[in-house]
Coordinates of C-alpha atoms in Angstrom, one line a residue:
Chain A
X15 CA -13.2 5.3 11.3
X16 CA -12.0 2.6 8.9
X17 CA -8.9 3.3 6.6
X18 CA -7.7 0.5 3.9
X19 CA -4.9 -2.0 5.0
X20 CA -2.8 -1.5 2.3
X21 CA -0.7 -4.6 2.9
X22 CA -1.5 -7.2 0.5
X23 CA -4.8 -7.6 -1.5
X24 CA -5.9 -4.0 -1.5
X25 CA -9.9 -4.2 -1.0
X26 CA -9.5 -5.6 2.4
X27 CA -10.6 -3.5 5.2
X28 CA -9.6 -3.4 9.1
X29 CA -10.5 -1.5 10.9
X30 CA -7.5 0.9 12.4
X31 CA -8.3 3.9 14.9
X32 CA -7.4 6.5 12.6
X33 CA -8.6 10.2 11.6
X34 CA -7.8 9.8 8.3
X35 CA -10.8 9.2 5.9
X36 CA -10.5 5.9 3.6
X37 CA -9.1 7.1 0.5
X38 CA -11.1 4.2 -1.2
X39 CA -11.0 6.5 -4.8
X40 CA -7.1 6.5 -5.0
X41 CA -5.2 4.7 -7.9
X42 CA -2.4 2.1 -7.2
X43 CA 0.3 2.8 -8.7
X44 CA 2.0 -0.4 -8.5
X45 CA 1.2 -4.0 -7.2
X46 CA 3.5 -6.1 -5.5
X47 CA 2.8 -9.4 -4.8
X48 CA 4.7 -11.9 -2.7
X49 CA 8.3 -10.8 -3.0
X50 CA 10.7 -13.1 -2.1
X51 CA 14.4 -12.2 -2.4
X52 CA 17.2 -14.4 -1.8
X53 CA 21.0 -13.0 -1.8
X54 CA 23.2 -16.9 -2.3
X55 CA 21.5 -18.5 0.3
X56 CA 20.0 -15.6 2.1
X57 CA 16.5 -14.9 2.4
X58 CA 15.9 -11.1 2.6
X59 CA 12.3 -10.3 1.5
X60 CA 9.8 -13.2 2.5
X61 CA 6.6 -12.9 0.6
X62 CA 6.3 -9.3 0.7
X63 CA 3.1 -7.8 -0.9
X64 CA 2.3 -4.0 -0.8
X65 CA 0.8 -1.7 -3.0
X66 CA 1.9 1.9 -3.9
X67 CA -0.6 4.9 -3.9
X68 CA -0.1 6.9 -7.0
X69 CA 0.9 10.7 -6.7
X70 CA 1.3 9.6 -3.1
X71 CA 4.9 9.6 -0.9
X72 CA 5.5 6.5 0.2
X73 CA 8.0 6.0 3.4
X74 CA 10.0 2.5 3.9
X75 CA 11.2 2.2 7.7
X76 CA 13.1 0.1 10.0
X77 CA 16.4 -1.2 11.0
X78 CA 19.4 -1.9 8.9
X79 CA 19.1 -5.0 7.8
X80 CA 15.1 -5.3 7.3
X81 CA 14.7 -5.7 3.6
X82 CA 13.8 -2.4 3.2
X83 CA 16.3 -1.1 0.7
X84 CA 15.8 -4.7 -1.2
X85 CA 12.3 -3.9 -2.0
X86 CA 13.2 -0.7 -3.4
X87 CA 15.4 -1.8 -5.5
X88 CA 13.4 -4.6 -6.4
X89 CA 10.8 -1.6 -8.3
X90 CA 13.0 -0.9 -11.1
X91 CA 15.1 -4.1 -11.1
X92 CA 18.0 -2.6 -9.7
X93 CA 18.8 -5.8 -8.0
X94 CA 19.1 -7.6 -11.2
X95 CA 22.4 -6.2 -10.8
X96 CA 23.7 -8.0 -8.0
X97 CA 25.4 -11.5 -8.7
X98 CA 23.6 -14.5 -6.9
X99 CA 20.4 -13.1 -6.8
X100 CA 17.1 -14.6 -6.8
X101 CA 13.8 -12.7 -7.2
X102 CA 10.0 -14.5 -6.8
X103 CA 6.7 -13.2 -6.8
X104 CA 4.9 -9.8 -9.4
X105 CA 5.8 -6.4 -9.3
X106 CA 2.8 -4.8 -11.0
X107 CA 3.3 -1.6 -13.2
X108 CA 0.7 -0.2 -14.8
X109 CA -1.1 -3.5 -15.1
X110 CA 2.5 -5.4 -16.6
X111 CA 4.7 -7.4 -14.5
X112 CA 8.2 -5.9 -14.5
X113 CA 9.5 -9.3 -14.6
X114 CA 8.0 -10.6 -16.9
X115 CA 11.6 -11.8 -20.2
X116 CA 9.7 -9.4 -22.6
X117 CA 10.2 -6.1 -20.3
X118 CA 12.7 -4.0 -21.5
X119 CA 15.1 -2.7 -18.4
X120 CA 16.4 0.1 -19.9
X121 CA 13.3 1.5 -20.9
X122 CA 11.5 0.3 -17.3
X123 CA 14.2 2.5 -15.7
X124 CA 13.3 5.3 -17.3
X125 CA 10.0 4.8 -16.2
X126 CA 10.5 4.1 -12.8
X127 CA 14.0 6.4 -11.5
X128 CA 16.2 6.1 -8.6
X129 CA 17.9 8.6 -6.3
X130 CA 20.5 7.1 -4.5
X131 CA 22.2 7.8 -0.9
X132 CA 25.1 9.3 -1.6
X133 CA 25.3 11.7 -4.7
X134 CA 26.1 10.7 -7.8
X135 CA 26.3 13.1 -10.4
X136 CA 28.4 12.1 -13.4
X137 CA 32.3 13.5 -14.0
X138 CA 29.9 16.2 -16.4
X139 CA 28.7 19.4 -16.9
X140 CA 25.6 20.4 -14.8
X141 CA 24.1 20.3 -18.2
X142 CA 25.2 16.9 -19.5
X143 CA 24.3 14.8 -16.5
X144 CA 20.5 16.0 -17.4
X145 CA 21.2 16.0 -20.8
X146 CA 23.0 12.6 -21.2
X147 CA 19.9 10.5 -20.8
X148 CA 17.3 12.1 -23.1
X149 CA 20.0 12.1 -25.3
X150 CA 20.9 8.3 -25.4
X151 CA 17.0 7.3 -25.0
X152 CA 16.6 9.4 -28.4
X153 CA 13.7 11.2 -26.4
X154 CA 15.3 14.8 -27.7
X155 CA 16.6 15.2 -30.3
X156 CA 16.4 19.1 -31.0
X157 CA 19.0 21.6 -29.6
X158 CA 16.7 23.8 -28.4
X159 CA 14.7 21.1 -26.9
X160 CA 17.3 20.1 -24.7
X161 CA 17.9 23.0 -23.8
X162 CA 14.4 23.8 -22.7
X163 CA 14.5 20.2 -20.9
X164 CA 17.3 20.9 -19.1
X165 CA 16.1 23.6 -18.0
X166 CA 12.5 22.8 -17.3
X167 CA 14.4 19.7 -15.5
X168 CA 16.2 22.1 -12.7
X169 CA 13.6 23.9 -12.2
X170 CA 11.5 21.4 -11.3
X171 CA 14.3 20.2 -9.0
X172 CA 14.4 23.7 -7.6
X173 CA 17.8 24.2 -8.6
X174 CA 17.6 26.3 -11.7
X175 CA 18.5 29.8 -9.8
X176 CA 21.6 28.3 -8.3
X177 CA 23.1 27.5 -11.5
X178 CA 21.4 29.2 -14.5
X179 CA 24.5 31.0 -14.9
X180 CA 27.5 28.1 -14.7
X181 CA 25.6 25.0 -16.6
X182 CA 28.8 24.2 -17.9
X183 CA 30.6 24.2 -14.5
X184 CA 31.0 20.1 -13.8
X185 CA 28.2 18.7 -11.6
X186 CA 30.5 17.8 -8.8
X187 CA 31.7 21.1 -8.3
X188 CA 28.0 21.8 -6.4
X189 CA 27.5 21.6 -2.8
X190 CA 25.9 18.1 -1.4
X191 CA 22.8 19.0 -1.5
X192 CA 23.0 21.1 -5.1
X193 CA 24.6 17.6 -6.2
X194 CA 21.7 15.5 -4.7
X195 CA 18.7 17.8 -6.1
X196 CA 21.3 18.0 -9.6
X197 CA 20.5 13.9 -9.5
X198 CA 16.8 14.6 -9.0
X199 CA 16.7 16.8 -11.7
X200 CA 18.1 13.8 -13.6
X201 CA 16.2 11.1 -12.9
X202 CA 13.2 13.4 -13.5
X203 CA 14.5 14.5 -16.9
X204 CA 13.6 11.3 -18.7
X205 CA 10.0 11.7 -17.8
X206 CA 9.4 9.0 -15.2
X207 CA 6.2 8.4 -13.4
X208 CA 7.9 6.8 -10.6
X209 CA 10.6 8.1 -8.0
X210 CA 12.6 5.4 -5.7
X211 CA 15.0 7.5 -3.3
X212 CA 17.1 5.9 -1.3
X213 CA 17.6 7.8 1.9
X214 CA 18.2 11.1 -0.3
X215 CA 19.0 13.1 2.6
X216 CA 21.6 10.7 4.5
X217 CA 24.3 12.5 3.1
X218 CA 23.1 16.1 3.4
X219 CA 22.9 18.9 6.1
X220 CA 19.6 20.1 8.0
X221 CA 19.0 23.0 5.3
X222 CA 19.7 21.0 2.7
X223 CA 17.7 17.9 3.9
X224 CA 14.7 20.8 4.4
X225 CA 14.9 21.9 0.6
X226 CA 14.7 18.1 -0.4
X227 CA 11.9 17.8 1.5
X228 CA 9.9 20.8 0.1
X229 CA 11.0 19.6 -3.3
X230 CA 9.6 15.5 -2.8
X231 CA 6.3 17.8 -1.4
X232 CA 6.2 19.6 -4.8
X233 CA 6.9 16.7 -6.7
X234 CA 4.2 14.7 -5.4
X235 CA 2.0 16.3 -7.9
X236 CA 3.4 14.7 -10.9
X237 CA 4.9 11.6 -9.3
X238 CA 4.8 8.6 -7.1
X239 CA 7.8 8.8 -5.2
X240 CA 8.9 5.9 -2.5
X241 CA 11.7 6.9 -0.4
X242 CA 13.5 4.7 2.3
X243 CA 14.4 6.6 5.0
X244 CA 15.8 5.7 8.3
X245 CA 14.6 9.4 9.9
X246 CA 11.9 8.5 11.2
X247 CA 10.9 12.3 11.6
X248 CA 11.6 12.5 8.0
X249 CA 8.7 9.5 7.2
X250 CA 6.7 11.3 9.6
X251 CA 7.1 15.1 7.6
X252 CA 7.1 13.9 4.0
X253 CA 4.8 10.8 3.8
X254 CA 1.4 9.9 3.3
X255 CA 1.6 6.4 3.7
X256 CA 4.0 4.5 5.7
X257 CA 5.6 1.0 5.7
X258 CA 7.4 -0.5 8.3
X259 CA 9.9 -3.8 7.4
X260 CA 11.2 -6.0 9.7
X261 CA 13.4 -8.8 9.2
X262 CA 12.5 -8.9 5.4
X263 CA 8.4 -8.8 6.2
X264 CA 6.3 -5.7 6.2
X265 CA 5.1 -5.5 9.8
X266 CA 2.7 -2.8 9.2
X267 CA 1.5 -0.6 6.4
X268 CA -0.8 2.2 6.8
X269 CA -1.2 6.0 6.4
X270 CA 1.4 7.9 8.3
X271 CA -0.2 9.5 10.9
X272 CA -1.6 6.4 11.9
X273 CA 1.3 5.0 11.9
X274 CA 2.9 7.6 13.9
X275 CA 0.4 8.3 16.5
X276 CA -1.3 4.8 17.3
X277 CA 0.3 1.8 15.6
X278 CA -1.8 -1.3 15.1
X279 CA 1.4 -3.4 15.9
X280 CA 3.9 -3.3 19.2
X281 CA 6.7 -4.2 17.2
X282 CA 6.2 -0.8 15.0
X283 CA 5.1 0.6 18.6
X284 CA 8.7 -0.5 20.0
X285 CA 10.8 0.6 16.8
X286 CA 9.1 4.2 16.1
X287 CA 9.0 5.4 20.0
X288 CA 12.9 3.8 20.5
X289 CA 12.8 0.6 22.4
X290 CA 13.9 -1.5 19.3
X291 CA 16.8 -4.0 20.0
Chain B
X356 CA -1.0 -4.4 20.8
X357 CA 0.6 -5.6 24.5
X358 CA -0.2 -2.8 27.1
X359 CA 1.4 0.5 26.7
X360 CA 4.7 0.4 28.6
X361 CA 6.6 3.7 29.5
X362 CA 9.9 1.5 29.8
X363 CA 12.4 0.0 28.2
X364 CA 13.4 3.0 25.3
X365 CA 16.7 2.9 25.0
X366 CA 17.3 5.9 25.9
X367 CA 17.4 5.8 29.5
X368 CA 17.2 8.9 30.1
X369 CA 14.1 9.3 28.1
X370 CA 12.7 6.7 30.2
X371 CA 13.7 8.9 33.4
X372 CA 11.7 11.7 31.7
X373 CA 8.3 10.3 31.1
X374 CA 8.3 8.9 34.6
X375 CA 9.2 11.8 36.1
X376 CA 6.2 13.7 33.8
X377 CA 3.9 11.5 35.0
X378 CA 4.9 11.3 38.6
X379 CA 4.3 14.8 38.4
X380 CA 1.0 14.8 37.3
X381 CA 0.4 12.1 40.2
X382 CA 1.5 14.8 42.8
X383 CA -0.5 17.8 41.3
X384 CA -3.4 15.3 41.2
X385 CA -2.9 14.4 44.9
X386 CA -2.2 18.0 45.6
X387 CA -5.8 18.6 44.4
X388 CA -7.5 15.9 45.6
X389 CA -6.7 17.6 49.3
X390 CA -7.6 21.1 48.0
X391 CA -11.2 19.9 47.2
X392 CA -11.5 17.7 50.4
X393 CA -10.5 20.5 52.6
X394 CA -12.6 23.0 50.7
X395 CA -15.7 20.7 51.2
X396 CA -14.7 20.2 54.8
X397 CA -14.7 24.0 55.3
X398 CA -18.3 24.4 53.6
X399 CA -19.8 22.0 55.9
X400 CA -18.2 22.6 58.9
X401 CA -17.3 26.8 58.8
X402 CA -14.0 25.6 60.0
X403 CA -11.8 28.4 61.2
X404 CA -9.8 29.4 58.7
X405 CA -9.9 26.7 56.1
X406 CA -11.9 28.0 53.8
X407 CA -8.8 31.1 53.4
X408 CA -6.1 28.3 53.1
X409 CA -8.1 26.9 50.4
X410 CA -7.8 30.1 48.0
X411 CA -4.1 30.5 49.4
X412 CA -3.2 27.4 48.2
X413 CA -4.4 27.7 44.7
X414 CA -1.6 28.7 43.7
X415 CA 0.8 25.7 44.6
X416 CA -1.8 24.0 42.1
X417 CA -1.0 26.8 39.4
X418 CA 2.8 26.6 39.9
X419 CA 2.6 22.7 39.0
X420 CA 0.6 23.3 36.0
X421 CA 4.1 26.1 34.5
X422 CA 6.1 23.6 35.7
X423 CA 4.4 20.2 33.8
X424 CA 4.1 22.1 30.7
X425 CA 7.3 23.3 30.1
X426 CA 8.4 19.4 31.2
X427 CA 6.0 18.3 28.3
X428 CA 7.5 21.5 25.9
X429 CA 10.6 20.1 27.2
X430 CA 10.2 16.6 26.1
X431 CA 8.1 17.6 23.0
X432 CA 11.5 19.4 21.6
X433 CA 13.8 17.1 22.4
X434 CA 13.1 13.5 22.1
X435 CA 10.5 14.2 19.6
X436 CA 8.2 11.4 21.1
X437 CA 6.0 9.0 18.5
X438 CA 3.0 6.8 19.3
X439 CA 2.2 5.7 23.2
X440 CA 4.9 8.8 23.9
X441 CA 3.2 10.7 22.0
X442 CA -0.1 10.2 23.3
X443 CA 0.9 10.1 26.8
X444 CA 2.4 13.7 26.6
X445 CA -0.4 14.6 25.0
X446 CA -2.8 13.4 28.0
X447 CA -0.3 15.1 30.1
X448 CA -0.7 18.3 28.5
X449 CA -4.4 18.2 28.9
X450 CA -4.6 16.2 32.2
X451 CA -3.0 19.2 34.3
X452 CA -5.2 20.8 32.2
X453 CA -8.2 19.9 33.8
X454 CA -6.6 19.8 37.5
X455 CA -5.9 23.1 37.2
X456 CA -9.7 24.1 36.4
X457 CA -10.6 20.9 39.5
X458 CA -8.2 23.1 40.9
X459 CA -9.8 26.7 40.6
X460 CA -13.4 25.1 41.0
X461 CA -11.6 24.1 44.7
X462 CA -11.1 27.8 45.2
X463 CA -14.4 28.7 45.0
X464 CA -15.7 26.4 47.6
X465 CA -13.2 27.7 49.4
X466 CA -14.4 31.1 49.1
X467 CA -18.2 30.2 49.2
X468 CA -17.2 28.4 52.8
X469 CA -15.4 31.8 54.0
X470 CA -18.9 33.6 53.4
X471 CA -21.0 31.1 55.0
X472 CA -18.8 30.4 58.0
X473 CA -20.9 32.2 60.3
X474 CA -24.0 30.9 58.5
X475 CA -26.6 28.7 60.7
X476 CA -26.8 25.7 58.4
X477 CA -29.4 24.0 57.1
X478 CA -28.5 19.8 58.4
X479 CA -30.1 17.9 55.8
X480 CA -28.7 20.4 52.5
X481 CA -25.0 20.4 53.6
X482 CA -25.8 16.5 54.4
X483 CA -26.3 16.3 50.4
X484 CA -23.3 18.4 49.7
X485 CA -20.7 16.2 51.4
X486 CA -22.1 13.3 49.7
X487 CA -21.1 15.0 46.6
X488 CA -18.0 16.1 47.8
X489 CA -16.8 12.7 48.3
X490 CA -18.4 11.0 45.1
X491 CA -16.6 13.9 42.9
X492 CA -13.5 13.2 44.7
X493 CA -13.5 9.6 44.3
X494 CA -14.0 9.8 40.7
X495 CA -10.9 12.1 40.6
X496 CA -8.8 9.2 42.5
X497 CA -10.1 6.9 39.8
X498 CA -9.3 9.1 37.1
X499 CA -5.7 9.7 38.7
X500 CA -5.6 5.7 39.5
X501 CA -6.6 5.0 35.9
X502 CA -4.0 7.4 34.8
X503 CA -1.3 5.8 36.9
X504 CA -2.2 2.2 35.8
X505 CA -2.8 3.1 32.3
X506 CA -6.3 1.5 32.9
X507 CA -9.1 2.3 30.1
X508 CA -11.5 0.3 32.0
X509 CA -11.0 2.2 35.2
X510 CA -10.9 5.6 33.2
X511 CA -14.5 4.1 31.9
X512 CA -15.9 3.8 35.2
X513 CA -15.6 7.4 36.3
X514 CA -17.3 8.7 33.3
X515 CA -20.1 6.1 33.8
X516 CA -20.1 7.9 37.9
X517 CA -20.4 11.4 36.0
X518 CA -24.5 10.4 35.6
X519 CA -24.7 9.7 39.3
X520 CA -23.6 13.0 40.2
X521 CA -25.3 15.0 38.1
X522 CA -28.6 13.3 39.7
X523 CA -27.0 14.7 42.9
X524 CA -26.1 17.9 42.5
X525 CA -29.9 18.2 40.6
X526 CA -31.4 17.4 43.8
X527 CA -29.3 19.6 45.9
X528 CA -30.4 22.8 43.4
X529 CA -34.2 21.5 44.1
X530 CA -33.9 21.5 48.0
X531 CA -31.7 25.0 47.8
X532 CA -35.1 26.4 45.8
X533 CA -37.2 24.9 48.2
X534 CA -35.2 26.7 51.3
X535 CA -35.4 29.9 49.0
X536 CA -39.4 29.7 48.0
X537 CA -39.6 28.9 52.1
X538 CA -37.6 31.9 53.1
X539 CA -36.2 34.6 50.9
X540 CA -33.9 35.8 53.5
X541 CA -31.6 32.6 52.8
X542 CA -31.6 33.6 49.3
X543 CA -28.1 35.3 49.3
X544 CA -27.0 32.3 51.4
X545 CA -28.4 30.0 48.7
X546 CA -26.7 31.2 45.9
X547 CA -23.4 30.9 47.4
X548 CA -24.5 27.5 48.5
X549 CA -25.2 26.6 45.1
X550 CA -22.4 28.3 43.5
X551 CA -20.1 25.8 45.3
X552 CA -22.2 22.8 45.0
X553 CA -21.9 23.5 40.3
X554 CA -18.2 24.2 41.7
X555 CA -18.3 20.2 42.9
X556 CA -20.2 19.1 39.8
X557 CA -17.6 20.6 37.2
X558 CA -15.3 18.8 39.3
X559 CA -17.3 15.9 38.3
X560 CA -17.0 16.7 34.7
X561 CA -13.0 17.8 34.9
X562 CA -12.2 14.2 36.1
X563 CA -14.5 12.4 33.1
X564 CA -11.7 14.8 30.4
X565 CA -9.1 12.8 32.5
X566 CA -10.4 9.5 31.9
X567 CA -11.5 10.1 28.7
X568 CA -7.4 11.6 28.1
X569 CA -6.1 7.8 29.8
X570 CA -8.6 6.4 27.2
X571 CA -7.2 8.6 24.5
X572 CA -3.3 7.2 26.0
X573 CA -3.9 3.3 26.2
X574 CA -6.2 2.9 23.4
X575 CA -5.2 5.1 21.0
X576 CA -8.7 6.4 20.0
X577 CA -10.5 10.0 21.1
X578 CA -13.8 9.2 22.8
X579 CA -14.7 12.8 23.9
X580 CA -18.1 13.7 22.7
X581 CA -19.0 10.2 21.6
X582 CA -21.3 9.5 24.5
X583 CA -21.0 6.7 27.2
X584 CA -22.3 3.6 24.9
X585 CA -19.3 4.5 21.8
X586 CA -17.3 4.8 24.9
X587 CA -17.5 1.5 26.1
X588 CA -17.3 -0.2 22.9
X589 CA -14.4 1.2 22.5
X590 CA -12.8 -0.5 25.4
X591 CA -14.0 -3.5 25.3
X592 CA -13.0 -3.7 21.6
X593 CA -9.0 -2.5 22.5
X594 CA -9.1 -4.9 25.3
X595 CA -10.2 -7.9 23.4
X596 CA -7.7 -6.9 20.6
X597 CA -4.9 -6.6 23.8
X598 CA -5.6 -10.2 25.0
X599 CA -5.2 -11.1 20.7
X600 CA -8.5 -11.8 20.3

């Protein structure tokens, strides 16, 4: 059976003992192309190129330290952020380089949304943190729109039932997980296409790590999400396709239960069965 | 990819676990391996009461099977294995499997040998059977060596016997209708004679699942059903990518 190595130019084919079919028909989302990230003097990324499936989940894995959270942040430009960094190489969405001086950041962020670790809902109302955004983008501009956005927004995030009734209340009086799916709702109330989560379930119990799950699942449909993770379980549950860093290079890239049941690569072999280090 | 390795997690104890697993399935398969020896012995020779301890000690066989799977439940639950761990429980799970059928198939020579005890034998038939006593059993020690060694090559070579035997036990089945056609008299010894002798060919078959299971372990790839030629593309193809080329 032959399956598409997505790592690097995507029309080349390996071969890879898989029982997947090649999903030769499926739409990249975005391109990167040799991402090389330096922090001072630091080289974290070193000519990374991957593509991302659209209305796919996408898993980043390996160890602390591998470069994986870089080139997350590297899809919306969240590292422009960081003082004494340097950034080479394309990041490809829809057909436009993000880094290229005439791409407005703002705007590419509302395209392309993050989730963070740890959440971050604003010192607001439930309401205003999905509110706040639309509102300063100028995308809504109607009372009664917002209101229907907001709560179109918590639905989708599978939180509406919860807190229908106390939209006023602020957003950090939820529980951890209420909080984390209250900053899904947000990042998916400016109409993104594109989800980066950064381990969104670190923070947050079993039951609440199980309802995040089911809602990345549902949101598959209208998104591409790609979520670092350092659950390996949790790559293995959610994901379609699977990327594993090490030391700043993508060791191997392939669908997950490839990746999970016969790696091409002993190093991904070593890290996913426990015998990293 | 190097060769799988069971070491070297680190989790020691995790280590402890899959070696213990798999020395298990070593002892079952040796456990067996004397079962089916003993129940051929007893078919050609009417020994005394062999044929009895045979069937008795089926269910020391049985008792190994319980006690592997719930080691591979066990493991499953807890340490949540991935990739070679994965696969290797996996082959586990169906490896005691298949001992367990080699294991009942054992049985019924062994109760096939307790009604022909008193039987006057024919010399050149039961001549034929212990040949194919002993070629089933040694591909079941080359199944259970493969297994041990984590050897795709080896596991090859007992599927490529499984041909060998079946052109055995065929010609057994044509002298048994011969005797028949000869003498219907021996036809109610015949049938129990060649109820043992398909007992010895599924044997046959049972150790192939177990190559084809260490295949499924080192390489990573299923080759049940694909036929002997896929099969040995297969391996050459994981061992040339194993030595990088």
């Amino acid at each position: 059976m032959r399956t598409r190595d997505l790592t690097g130019d995507n029309t080349q084919v390996v071969n890879v003992p898989t029982t997947e079919r090649p999903r030769v028909n499926q739409n990249m989302k975005m391109k990167v192309h040799d991402l090389e990230v330096w922090y001072g003097e630091k080289q974290a990324l070193h000519g990374v190129s991957m593509d991302v499936v659209e209305n796919e989940v996408t898993a980043l894995i390996g160890p602390s330290g591998c470069g994986k959270s870089t080139f997350l942040r590297c899809l919306n430009r969240m590292n422009d952020l960081i003082p004494d960094v340097r950034i080479k190489g394309e990041v490809e969405f829809e057909n436009q380089n993000i880094y290229a001086p005439e791409v407005d950041v703002v705007e590419l962020r509302s395209h392309i949304g993050m989730v963070f670790q740890k959440p971050n809902p604003f010192p607001k109302s439930i309401y205003d943190n999905i509110a706040y955004a639309p509102k300063i983008l100028g995308q809504v501009r109607k009372r009664t729109d917002m209101e229907d956005l907001v709560e179109h927004s918590l639905k989708r995030a599978g939180l509406w039932e919860e807190v229908k009734d106390r939209l006023q209340m602020p957003g950090l009086s939820l529980s951890g997980g209420q909080q984390q799916r209250l900053c899904i709702a947000r990042a998916i109330a400016v109409s993104p296409s594109v989800l980066l989560m950064d381990e969104p379930c670190s923070a947050l119990d079993p039951v609440a790590t199980a309802t995040v799950e089911q809602l990345i699942d549902e949101l598959k449909e209208n998104y591409t999400i790609v979520i670092v993770t350092h659950n390996l379980q949790q790559a293995a549950r959610v994901a379609g396709y699977t990327a594993f860093f090490h030391l700043g290079n993508i060791v191997e890239y392939s669908d997950t239960d490839s990746l999970f049941t016969h790696p091409r690569e002993k190093k991904t072999e070593d890290y996913i069965t426990g015998r990293y280090g | 990819m190097d060769k799988v390795g069971l070491e070297k997690h680190t989790s020691k104890q995790f280590d402890a676990d899959l070696e213990d697993v798999r020395e298990l399935v070593l002892s079952m398969g040796g456990l067996v391996e004397q079962q089916i020896a003993d129940a051929v012995r007893a078919l050609i020779t009417g020994e005394g009461t062999l044929g009895e301890d045979v069937v008795q000690g089926d269910s020391q066989v049985n008792r190994m099977e319980v006690e592997i799977d719930e080691e591979c439940t066990r493991i499953l639950a807890r340490r949540a294995p991935q990739a070679g761990d994965l696969r290797l429980i996996i082959a586990v799970a169906k490896t005691i499997t298949d001992l367990e059928r080699i294991g009942d198939e054992a049985e019924k020579i062994g109760r096939m040998a307790t009604h022909l005890a008193s039987y006057d034998r024919p010399k050149s038939a039961f001549r034929q059977i212990e040949t194919l006593g002993r070629h089933v059993r040694e591909m079941l020690r080359d199944a259970l060596d493969a297994f041990a060694r984590l050897d795709s090559e080896a596991a090859l070579r007992v599927a490529q016997q499984d041909a060998e035997v079946d052109r055995e036990y065929e010609g057994i089945v044509r002298q048994c209708i011969t005797y028949m056609m000869e003498d219907p008299r021996t036809i109610r010894h015949m049938l129990d004679v060649l109820w043992a002798v398909k007992a010895l060919e599924r044997i046959g078959d049972h150790s192939t699942n177990i190559g084809e299971y260490v295949v499924y372990f080192v390489e990573g790839k299923d080759v049940r059903h694909i036929g002997l030629e896929a099969m040995e593309k297969e391996i050459i193809e994981g061992a040339a990518r194993r030595r990088g080329g």
